[in-house]
Short mmCIF file of C-alpha atoms in Angstrom, two decimals:
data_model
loop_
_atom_site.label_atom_id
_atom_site.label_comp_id
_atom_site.label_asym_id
_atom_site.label_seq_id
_atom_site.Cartn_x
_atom_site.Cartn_y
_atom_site.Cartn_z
CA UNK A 29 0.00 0.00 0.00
CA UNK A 30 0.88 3.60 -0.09
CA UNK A 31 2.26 5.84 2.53
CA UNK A 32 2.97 9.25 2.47
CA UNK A 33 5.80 9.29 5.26
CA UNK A 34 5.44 13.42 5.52
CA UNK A 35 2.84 12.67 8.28
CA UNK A 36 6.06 11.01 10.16
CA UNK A 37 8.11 13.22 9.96
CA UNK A 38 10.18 15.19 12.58
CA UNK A 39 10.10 18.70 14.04
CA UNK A 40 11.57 20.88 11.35
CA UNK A 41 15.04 21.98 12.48
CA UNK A 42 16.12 25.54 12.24
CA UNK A 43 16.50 26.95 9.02
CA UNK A 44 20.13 28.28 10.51
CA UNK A 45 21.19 24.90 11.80
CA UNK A 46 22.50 24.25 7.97
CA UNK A 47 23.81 20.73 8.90
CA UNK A 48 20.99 19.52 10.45
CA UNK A 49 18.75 21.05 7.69
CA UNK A 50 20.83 19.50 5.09
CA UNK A 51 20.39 16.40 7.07
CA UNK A 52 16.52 16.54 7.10
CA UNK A 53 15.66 18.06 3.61
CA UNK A 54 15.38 15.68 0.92
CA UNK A 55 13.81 15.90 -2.52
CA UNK A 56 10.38 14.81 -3.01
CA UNK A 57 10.04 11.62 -5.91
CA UNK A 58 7.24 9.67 -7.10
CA UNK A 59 7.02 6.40 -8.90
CA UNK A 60 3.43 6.86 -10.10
CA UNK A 61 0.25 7.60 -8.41
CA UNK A 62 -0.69 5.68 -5.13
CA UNK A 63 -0.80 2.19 -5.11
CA UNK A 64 0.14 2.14 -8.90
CA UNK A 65 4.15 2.71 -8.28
CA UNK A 66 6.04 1.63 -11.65
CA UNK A 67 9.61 1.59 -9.54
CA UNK A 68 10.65 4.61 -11.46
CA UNK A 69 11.38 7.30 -9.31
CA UNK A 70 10.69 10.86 -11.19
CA UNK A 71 11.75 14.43 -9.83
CA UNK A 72 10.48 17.92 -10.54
CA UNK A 73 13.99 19.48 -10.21
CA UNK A 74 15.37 23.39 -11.16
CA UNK A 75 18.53 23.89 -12.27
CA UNK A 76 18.64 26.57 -9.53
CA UNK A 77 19.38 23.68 -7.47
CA UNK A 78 22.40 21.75 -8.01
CA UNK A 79 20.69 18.50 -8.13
CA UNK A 80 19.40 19.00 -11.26
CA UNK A 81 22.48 21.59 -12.48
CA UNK A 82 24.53 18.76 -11.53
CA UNK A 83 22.61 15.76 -13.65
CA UNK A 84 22.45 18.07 -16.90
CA UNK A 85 26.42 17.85 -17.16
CA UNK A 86 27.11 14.35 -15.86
CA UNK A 87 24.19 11.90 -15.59
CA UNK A 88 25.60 9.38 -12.95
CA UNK A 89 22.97 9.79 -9.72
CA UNK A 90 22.07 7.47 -6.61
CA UNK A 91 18.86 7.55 -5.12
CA UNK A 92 19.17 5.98 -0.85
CA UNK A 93 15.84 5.25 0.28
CA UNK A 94 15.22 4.06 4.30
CA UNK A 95 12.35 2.72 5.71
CA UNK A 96 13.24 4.62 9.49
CA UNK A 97 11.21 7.82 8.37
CA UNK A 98 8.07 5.52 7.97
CA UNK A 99 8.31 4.63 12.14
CA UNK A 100 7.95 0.97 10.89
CA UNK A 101 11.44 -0.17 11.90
CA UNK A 102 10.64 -0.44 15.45
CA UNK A 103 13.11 0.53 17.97
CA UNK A 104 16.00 -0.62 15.79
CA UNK A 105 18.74 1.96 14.66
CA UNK A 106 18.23 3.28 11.03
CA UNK A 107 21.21 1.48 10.17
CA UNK A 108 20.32 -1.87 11.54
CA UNK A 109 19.83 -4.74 8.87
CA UNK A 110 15.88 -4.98 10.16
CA UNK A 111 15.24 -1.48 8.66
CA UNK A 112 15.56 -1.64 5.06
CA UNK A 113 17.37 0.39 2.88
CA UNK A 114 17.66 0.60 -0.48
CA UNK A 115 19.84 2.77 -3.03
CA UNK A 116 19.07 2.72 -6.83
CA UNK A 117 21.98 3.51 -9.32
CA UNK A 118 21.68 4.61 -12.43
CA UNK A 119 21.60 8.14 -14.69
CA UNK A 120 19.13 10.93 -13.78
CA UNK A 121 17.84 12.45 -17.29
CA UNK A 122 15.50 15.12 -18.35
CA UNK A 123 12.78 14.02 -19.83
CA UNK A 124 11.41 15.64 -22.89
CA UNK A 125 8.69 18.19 -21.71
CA UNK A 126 5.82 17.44 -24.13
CA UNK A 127 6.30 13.42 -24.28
CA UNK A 128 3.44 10.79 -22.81
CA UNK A 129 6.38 9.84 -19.92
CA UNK A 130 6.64 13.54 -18.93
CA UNK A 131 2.92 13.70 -18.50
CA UNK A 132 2.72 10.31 -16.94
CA UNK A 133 5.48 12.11 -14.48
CA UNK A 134 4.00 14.97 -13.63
CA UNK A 135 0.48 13.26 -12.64
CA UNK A 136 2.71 11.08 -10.45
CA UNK A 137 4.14 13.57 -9.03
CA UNK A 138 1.34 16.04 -8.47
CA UNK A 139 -0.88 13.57 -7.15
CA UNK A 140 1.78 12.81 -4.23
CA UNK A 141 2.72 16.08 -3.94
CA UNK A 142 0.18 18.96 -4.81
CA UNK A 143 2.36 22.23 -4.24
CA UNK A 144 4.07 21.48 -6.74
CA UNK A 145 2.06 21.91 -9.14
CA UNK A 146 1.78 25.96 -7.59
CA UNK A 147 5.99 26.19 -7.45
CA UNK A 148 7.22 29.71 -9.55
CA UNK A 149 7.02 29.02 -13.23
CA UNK A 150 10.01 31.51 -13.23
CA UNK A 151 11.95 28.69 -11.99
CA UNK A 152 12.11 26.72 -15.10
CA UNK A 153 10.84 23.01 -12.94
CA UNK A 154 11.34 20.33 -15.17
CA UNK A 155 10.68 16.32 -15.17
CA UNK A 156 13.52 14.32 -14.87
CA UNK A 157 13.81 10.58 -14.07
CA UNK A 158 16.12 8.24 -12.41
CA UNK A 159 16.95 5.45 -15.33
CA UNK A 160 18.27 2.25 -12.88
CA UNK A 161 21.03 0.61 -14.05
CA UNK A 162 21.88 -1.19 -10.25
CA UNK A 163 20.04 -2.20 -7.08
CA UNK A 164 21.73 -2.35 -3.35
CA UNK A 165 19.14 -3.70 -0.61
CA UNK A 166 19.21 -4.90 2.87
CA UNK A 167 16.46 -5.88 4.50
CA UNK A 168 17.85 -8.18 6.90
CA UNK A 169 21.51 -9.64 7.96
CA UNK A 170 22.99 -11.76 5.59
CA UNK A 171 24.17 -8.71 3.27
CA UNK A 172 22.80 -7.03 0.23
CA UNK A 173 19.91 -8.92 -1.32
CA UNK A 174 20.72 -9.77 -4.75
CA UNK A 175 17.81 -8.20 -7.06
CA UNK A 176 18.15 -7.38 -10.67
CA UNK A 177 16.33 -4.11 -12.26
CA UNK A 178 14.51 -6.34 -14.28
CA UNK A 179 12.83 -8.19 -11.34
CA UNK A 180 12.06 -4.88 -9.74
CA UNK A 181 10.60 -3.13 -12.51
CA UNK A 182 8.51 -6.32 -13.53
CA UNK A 183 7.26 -6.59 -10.10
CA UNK A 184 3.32 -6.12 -9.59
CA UNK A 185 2.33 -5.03 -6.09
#
C-alpha cells in the first residue's frame, strides 16, 4: 500500500542549523500515483538547485531510500539490517517536456505532492527521471539482497 511518510516526519530543524537542515531536507520523488508505483522514481527538479544543475552535465545519480522515516522499523537503529534500505543507481535524465512519460510524471508527481504543481514558473521546474542501471538492498543480515532491475521493474504489487 501507499504511505505518504510526511505525516512522520520530525520537528523541522532551524532553518540556521545548515547541517541539520541539510540532514533533514530531501527531494520529493514519485514512482506513479498511489498504489500504482512503476519503480521509477521521477523528480520535478530546477537547475537553480544543483541536483538537477549537476545531472544536466554528468548523468551518474544514486537515489538511498530508508524505511526509518516511515516509524515501521521499530526501535531498531536506522542502520540496523531490520530497517531496510535501499539505493538505486543509475543516470538521472530530463525528460522531454511534451512526451506521454513527462505527462505520466508529472500526474505522479502532483498527485503525491500537490504544491508542486503551484511552485514559480520563473523557476524553469522540469521532469527528470532516475533510469536504474543497479540495485543495493538490505532488509535483513545476511548482506545485500541480490535483485536485478529487471525483477524490480517487472514486479506487480
Amino acid at each position: 500500500g501507499y504511505v505518504d511518510a510526511r505525516l512522520l516526519v520530525e520537528s523541522k530543524p532551524d532553518r540556521d542549523d545548515t547541517a541539520a537542515y541539510a540532514r533533514w531536507n530531501v527531494v520529493s520523488f514519485s514512482d506513479g500515483v498511489p498504489g500504482k508505483g512503476t519503480g521509477v522514481p521521477y523528480f520535478y527538479l530546477t537547475t537553480l538547485d544543483p541536483t538537477a544543475r549537476n545531472a544536466l552535465k554528468d548523468h551518474r545519480s544514486s537515489l538511498a531510500i530508508s524505511e526509518y522515516p516511515l516509524g515501521t522499523c521499530s526501535n531498531a537503529d536506522p542502520e540496523s539490517p531490520v530497517c531496510a534500505k535501499i539505493t538505486l543507481t543509475g543516470r538521472l535524465v530530463l525528460l522531454e517536456a511534451n512526451s506521454k512519460e513527462a505527462e505520466f510524471a508529472r500526474t505522479a508527481l502532483f498527485t503525491k505532492h500537490p504544491e508542486m504543481k503551484g511552485w514559480p514558473k520563473g523557476h524553469d521546474f522540469q521532469v527528470f527521471k532516475l533510469e536504474i542501471e543497479d540495485i543495493f538492498m538490505i532488509n535483513w543480515f545476511g548482506g545485500p539482497k541480490p535483485l536485478t532491475v529487471d525483477q524490480y521493474l517487472k514486479y506487480k504489487m
